[in-house]
């Protein structure tokens, strides 16, 4: 039978398994198996050459029983309704894992910002907010950055929403620049969270981070900062990649040079001649492998060739369920996406709290709170995985889904 590469249905499968293990009814699965709300919008955008192009966008709100929904907006040519739905479900799980009073949301616009001018990107961003303005807001659904969106885009979106509502609404969106109510530490939060998980996983496997060989797939927001943190902690980052290929050097790469030369889309390998493919990179020798780019990278086809003893998923959905099984059977410790990449939403929550109270924290305060939340979440999931005899992914789903399920129950929905 062909392997299931569909993120939406494989997420549903694990949610079902988690709810069954936790003893919830079939009705609870019926409620949580897809978003409560899914909006599709068409966005007319004035292009630089005077023409008008219509872009398609989505906003999914998985479950708002625990509180407002929360999740990023992705600008990518391959954004689809199913992907946005699956991503919104993962946001519910992430919020549950790090214990935030949110349900999951997610959005996206089908476009390729690499082909658009800054003005066109601004028009897409503002048009998207106008199109979804009725269902979002600081106490309803709070967007944030994701693939190919950044703090400038968040700033335009916040400005558009504030103009529509006729009052300043910094709490409408997170991942903003500091000057507009962004939080210290937000830009690096996802990578910080992944780093904390790597340290905790290394302790469990008796690996010393100093001198450990690390491969990072993807050199964007998550992958580049993570490479820097690993490098600064004394690890040897032996491989990195972007959409165009990978570079590998067993002696360790010059991360500061690569960071300095990468472009704002996380492209760097085009400057090199002797690159390898992303698939080759994943199978290279290392101790810790971090997929930090796109989904379905470790599958039944290559799971047996992975040489790392720890895989930490910074990207959303990089490992299929079949591959999860293979890696677990091979004794590889897999730290799942819903836990490893939850640093971003955690500091997004801190940003929203600061916006709501109008009082701002130092970077040290933010990092300290992030550390506490993530270590607690890691320990909790590791413990569930050991005591219930399940892999880390199922354990994370069990921890993550509980808050939405309990909130739905107390509200009398199920
Ligand atoms: P980004 O847009 O900043 O960078 C993406 C990187 O992946 C770039 O280096 C790009 O070249 C590379 N890439 C794109 N297509 C690729 C392909 N086909 N093969 C290999 N590499 C490819 O994105 P990001 O914010 O770093 O996000 C990366 C992953 O982390 C995504 O899966 C995202 O959902 C996840 N994530 C990000 C955050 C965050 O706060 N940034 C939070 C949680 C999860």
XYZ file of C-alpha atoms and ligand atoms in Angstrom:
458
model
C 0.000 0.000 0.000
C 1.334 3.468 -0.869
C 2.461 5.556 2.074
C 0.058 8.259 3.285
C 1.718 11.609 2.568
C -1.470 13.562 3.209
C -0.797 15.784 6.228
C -4.479 16.311 6.960
C -5.545 12.667 7.078
C -2.406 11.528 8.911
C -3.008 14.242 11.537
C -6.601 13.019 11.896
C -5.308 9.474 12.413
C -3.004 10.464 15.276
C -5.681 12.680 16.877
C -8.052 9.716 16.798
C -5.457 7.421 18.348
C -4.647 10.015 21.047
C -8.325 10.574 21.945
C -8.950 6.822 22.087
C -5.944 6.302 24.389
C -7.256 9.104 26.618
C -10.699 7.476 26.757
C -12.705 10.162 24.903
C -15.840 9.297 22.964
C -16.244 9.011 19.196
C -18.189 12.332 19.325
C -15.087 14.109 20.602
C -13.180 12.858 17.576
C -16.022 13.986 15.296
C -15.696 17.489 16.797
C -11.903 17.713 16.623
C -11.240 15.912 13.345
C -11.445 19.149 11.360
C -11.641 22.915 11.875
C -14.859 24.439 13.216
C -14.510 27.221 10.650
C -12.784 27.462 7.283
C -12.911 30.643 5.230
C -11.801 30.861 1.612
C -11.273 34.353 0.237
C -10.408 35.872 -3.124
C -8.141 38.901 -2.900
C -7.931 41.425 -5.757
C -4.459 42.990 -5.818
C -3.191 45.922 -7.904
C 0.104 44.852 -9.475
C 2.984 47.196 -10.311
C 2.251 47.011 -14.067
C -1.293 48.341 -13.516
C -3.044 44.976 -13.897
C -5.202 43.356 -11.210
C -4.488 39.815 -10.061
C -6.846 37.746 -7.917
C -5.139 35.719 -5.196
C -6.766 32.932 -3.163
C -6.407 32.913 0.622
C -7.611 30.781 3.539
C -8.152 31.071 7.264
C -8.903 27.970 9.329
C -10.045 28.020 12.963
C -9.768 24.541 14.371
C -11.247 24.830 17.857
C -11.949 27.939 19.936
C -13.122 26.213 23.113
C -9.887 26.958 25.080
C -9.813 30.613 23.944
C -9.211 32.615 20.768
C -7.578 30.724 17.919
C -3.973 31.457 17.060
C -1.643 30.600 14.220
C 0.551 31.881 11.411
C -0.118 33.029 7.870
C 1.869 31.378 5.104
C 2.581 32.950 1.702
C 3.545 30.100 -0.613
C 2.573 28.855 -4.099
C 1.673 25.426 -2.677
C -0.686 26.640 0.054
C -3.860 24.537 -0.093
C -7.083 24.228 1.857
C -6.054 20.837 3.257
C -2.634 22.067 4.341
C -4.107 25.087 6.143
C -6.626 22.816 7.884
C -3.901 20.404 9.057
C -1.721 23.295 10.227
C -4.610 24.743 12.262
C -5.053 21.392 13.999
C -1.346 21.300 14.856
C -1.703 24.763 16.395
C -4.390 23.426 18.759
C -1.957 20.663 19.747
C 0.975 23.074 20.209
C -1.086 25.432 22.378
C -2.187 22.453 24.473
C 1.388 21.180 24.811
C 2.810 24.466 26.099
C -0.377 25.161 28.048
C -1.574 28.364 26.373
C -5.205 29.583 26.521
C -5.673 29.263 22.763
C -7.181 26.989 20.183
C -5.475 26.490 16.818
C -5.814 28.667 13.735
C -3.850 29.013 10.516
C -3.966 30.951 7.294
C -2.324 31.200 3.942
C -2.312 32.942 0.598
C -1.455 31.095 -2.600
C 1.342 33.279 -3.974
C 5.097 33.323 -4.410
C 6.463 36.393 -2.622
C 9.858 35.777 -4.264
C 8.213 36.841 -7.535
C 6.458 39.919 -6.077
C 7.720 43.437 -5.395
C 7.560 44.850 -1.853
C 4.564 46.967 -2.826
C 2.741 43.950 -4.266
C 3.482 41.949 -1.082
C 2.061 44.847 0.959
C -1.081 44.867 -1.201
C -1.519 41.089 -0.772
C -1.019 41.428 3.011
C -3.533 44.268 3.392
C -6.007 42.612 1.015
C -5.844 39.367 3.007
C -6.648 41.186 6.269
C -9.582 43.046 4.680
C -10.912 39.743 3.367
C -10.777 37.874 6.702
C -11.393 40.861 9.030
C -14.826 39.658 10.123
C -13.564 36.446 11.695
C -10.253 37.606 13.215
C -9.317 39.966 16.055
C -7.403 40.169 19.357
C -10.054 38.142 21.206
C -11.140 35.957 18.267
C -8.237 34.742 16.149
C -4.680 36.104 16.233
C -2.416 35.577 13.188
C 1.418 35.430 13.191
C 4.291 34.836 10.732
C 4.971 31.510 9.018
C 6.755 30.432 5.826
C 7.700 33.466 3.676
C 5.982 36.003 5.958
C 7.895 38.234 8.381
C 7.636 41.122 10.847
C 7.182 43.729 8.089
C 4.204 41.790 6.744
C 2.801 41.545 10.300
C 3.202 45.346 10.600
C 1.179 45.972 7.415
C -1.481 43.519 8.561
C -1.715 45.149 12.009
C -1.991 48.593 10.419
C -4.740 47.441 8.060
C -6.736 45.839 10.865
C -6.308 48.931 13.105
C -7.559 51.183 10.282
C -10.600 48.979 9.686
C -11.461 48.914 13.405
C -10.497 52.581 13.893
C -8.356 51.934 16.986
C -4.817 50.747 17.459
C -4.893 46.941 17.796
C -1.397 45.587 18.442
C -2.950 42.446 19.974
C -4.493 41.530 16.609
C -1.295 39.913 15.369
C 2.041 38.709 16.760
C 5.541 38.623 15.319
C 5.453 42.421 14.868
C 8.538 44.652 14.867
C 9.537 45.855 18.360
C 8.540 49.433 17.466
C 4.937 48.282 16.962
C 4.544 46.218 20.121
C 6.526 43.154 19.107
C 8.168 41.109 21.822
C 11.842 40.733 22.502
C 12.895 37.237 21.573
C 10.033 36.547 19.122
C 12.168 36.380 15.999
C 14.414 33.706 17.477
C 11.735 31.987 19.554
C 11.112 28.975 17.332
C 14.831 28.268 17.066
C 15.227 28.799 20.833
C 12.476 26.273 21.481
C 14.059 23.752 19.112
C 17.416 24.320 20.842
C 15.892 23.644 24.266
C 14.367 20.399 22.925
C 17.710 19.370 21.411
C 19.458 19.906 24.758
C 16.807 17.886 26.611
C 16.833 15.086 24.012
C 20.647 14.964 24.058
C 20.563 14.530 27.847
C 18.201 11.573 27.443
C 20.541 9.980 24.916
C 23.760 10.841 26.805
C 25.056 13.011 23.945
C 27.281 15.975 24.774
C 26.233 18.998 22.708
C 29.837 20.159 22.607
C 31.255 18.447 19.558
C 27.937 16.836 18.535
C 27.469 16.782 14.752
C 24.279 18.545 13.633
C 22.558 18.710 10.238
C 19.870 21.346 9.678
C 17.618 21.181 6.621
C 16.377 24.707 5.770
C 18.172 27.968 6.467
C 15.255 30.345 6.971
C 14.013 31.850 10.213
C 13.972 28.542 12.098
C 16.986 26.822 10.515
C 19.440 29.715 10.449
C 18.986 30.844 14.059
C 19.032 27.230 15.169
C 22.343 26.643 13.360
C 23.744 29.689 15.135
C 22.545 28.522 18.577
C 24.000 25.050 18.007
C 27.273 26.516 16.758
C 27.481 28.841 19.781
C 26.797 25.898 22.119
C 29.881 24.159 20.735
C 28.173 21.727 18.359
C 29.579 21.103 14.913
C 27.011 22.095 12.284
C 28.168 19.790 9.477
C 25.323 20.318 7.015
C 22.665 22.849 6.052
C 20.374 23.305 3.067
C 17.799 25.491 1.363
C 15.298 25.012 -1.455
C 18.127 24.753 -4.004
C 20.365 22.131 -2.348
C 22.614 21.378 0.593
C 26.215 21.798 1.713
C 28.024 19.309 3.928
C 31.441 19.414 5.568
C 32.356 16.824 8.226
C 34.798 19.363 9.721
C 31.924 21.809 10.408
C 30.597 24.797 8.449
C 31.364 28.488 9.016
C 27.905 29.398 10.307
C 28.607 33.114 10.868
C 29.711 33.459 7.242
C 26.605 31.610 5.993
C 24.310 33.747 8.152
C 25.919 36.865 6.843
C 25.447 35.849 3.206
C 21.988 34.257 3.221
C 19.147 36.261 1.673
C 15.841 37.139 3.352
C 14.194 33.983 1.933
C 16.830 31.732 3.550
C 18.748 31.044 0.327
C 22.485 30.455 0.623
C 23.580 27.353 -1.303
C 23.366 29.103 -4.680
C 26.686 30.743 -3.726
C 28.411 27.334 -3.710
C 29.465 24.977 -6.514
C 29.784 21.586 -4.823
C 26.275 21.252 -3.405
C 24.373 18.033 -2.722
C 20.630 17.414 -2.827
C 18.372 17.824 0.190
C 17.705 14.079 0.160
C 21.450 13.303 0.176
C 21.961 15.694 3.073
C 19.361 13.968 5.266
C 21.199 10.657 4.953
C 24.646 12.022 5.841
C 26.444 11.054 9.045
C 25.495 13.139 12.094
C 24.290 12.822 15.696
C 21.356 15.232 15.521
C 19.194 15.847 12.455
C 16.841 18.845 12.344
C 14.423 19.109 9.407
C 13.559 22.835 9.440
C 12.132 23.397 5.953
C 9.073 21.626 4.569
C 6.870 18.561 5.102
C 7.272 14.917 4.046
C 11.079 14.860 4.009
C 11.668 11.691 6.034
C 9.475 8.943 4.584
C 9.388 5.145 4.447
C 11.849 5.454 1.539
C 14.713 7.031 3.482
C 13.917 6.415 7.189
C 16.201 3.383 7.253
C 19.095 5.462 5.878
C 18.939 8.217 8.517
C 22.175 8.064 10.521
C 21.309 10.472 13.359
C 20.424 9.172 16.817
C 18.131 12.144 17.504
C 15.706 13.766 15.039
C 14.137 17.046 16.173
C 11.366 18.374 13.927
C 11.587 22.161 13.617
C 9.438 22.114 10.466
C 5.781 21.173 10.480
C 5.201 17.592 9.336
C 8.669 16.677 8.017
C 8.341 12.982 8.999
C 5.548 10.700 7.824
C 3.788 8.320 10.219
C 5.371 5.327 8.488
C 8.811 6.898 8.925
C 7.999 7.753 12.569
C 7.397 4.045 13.142
C 10.662 3.067 11.442
C 12.744 5.648 13.330
C 11.182 4.618 16.666
C 11.841 0.932 15.968
C 15.449 1.796 15.158
C 15.790 3.431 18.601
C 16.092 6.956 17.206
C 14.636 9.574 19.553
C 12.176 11.665 17.522
C 11.057 14.958 19.040
C 7.840 15.785 17.157
C 7.010 19.099 15.471
C 4.099 19.950 17.756
C 6.541 20.020 20.681
C 9.843 21.062 19.060
C 8.502 24.041 17.120
C 6.187 25.361 19.842
C 8.639 28.089 20.929
C 7.204 30.424 18.276
C 3.627 30.264 19.515
C 4.826 30.464 23.121
C 6.562 33.803 22.586
C 3.677 34.917 20.351
C 1.494 34.353 23.411
C 3.917 36.420 25.511
C 3.727 39.178 22.881
C -0.087 39.156 22.989
C -0.059 39.260 26.817
C 2.312 42.254 26.721
C 0.067 44.006 24.149
C -2.992 43.382 26.315
C -1.370 44.742 29.467
C 0.620 47.484 27.704
C 3.720 46.602 29.702
C 6.773 45.109 28.027
C 9.278 42.521 29.236
C 13.035 42.285 28.764
C 14.583 39.639 26.520
C 15.869 37.848 29.638
C 12.344 37.615 31.071
C 10.981 36.282 27.788
C 13.737 33.681 27.431
C 13.421 32.562 31.045
C 9.668 31.999 30.678
C 10.170 30.245 27.329
C 12.737 27.915 28.909
C 10.435 27.041 31.791
C 7.470 26.334 29.502
C 9.386 24.205 27.018
C 11.329 22.122 29.522
C 8.095 21.396 31.368
C 6.421 20.415 28.081
C 9.335 18.197 27.007
C 9.482 16.403 30.381
C 5.734 15.924 30.421
C 5.657 14.370 26.943
C 8.737 12.223 27.543
C 7.132 10.922 30.730
C 3.833 10.102 28.949
C 5.779 8.348 26.210
C 7.671 6.216 28.767
C 4.768 5.409 31.075
C 2.218 4.715 28.323
C 4.712 2.946 26.070
C 3.956 5.157 23.042
C 6.251 7.102 20.711
C 6.919 10.789 21.344
C 4.544 11.874 18.562
C 1.549 10.051 20.004
C 2.519 11.195 23.520
C 2.641 14.822 22.290
C -0.778 14.481 20.652
C -2.192 12.997 23.865
C -0.893 15.936 25.899
C -1.800 18.496 23.219
C -5.357 17.480 22.440
C -6.480 17.242 26.056
C -6.972 20.991 26.639
C -9.253 21.458 23.610
C -11.155 18.285 24.498
C -11.639 19.306 28.144
C -12.610 22.870 27.184
C -15.132 21.549 24.658
C -16.557 19.237 27.320
C -16.882 21.982 29.962
C -18.593 24.233 27.422
C -21.111 21.463 26.942
C -20.312 20.940 23.251
C -19.732 17.210 23.592
P 11.431 30.440 6.040
O 10.567 30.806 4.920
O 12.095 31.510 6.839
O 12.579 29.441 5.524
C 12.301 28.256 4.839
C 13.617 27.577 4.462
O 13.309 26.327 3.824
C 14.461 28.379 3.465
O 15.834 28.188 3.719
C 14.065 27.736 2.125
O 15.083 27.876 1.136
C 13.922 26.285 2.554
N 13.096 25.518 1.614
C 11.978 25.925 0.957
N 11.552 24.946 0.128
C 12.397 23.905 0.308
C 12.503 22.621 -0.284
N 11.640 22.208 -1.213
N 13.510 21.801 0.129
C 14.402 22.208 1.059
N 14.371 23.428 1.624
C 13.383 24.267 1.249
O 10.523 29.510 6.968
P 10.674 29.226 8.518
O 9.869 30.231 9.262
O 12.095 29.010 8.868
O 9.879 27.848 8.618
C 10.506 26.602 8.323
C 9.642 25.491 8.896
O 9.474 25.692 10.294
C 8.224 25.442 8.309
O 7.821 24.095 8.231
C 7.395 26.184 9.328
O 6.051 25.817 9.296
C 8.096 25.727 10.596
N 7.828 26.636 11.710
C 8.274 27.934 11.704
C 7.983 28.761 12.768
C 8.484 30.179 12.832
O 8.202 30.857 13.847
N 9.247 30.665 11.871
C 7.240 28.265 13.849
C 6.816 26.940 13.841
C 7.110 26.129 12.750
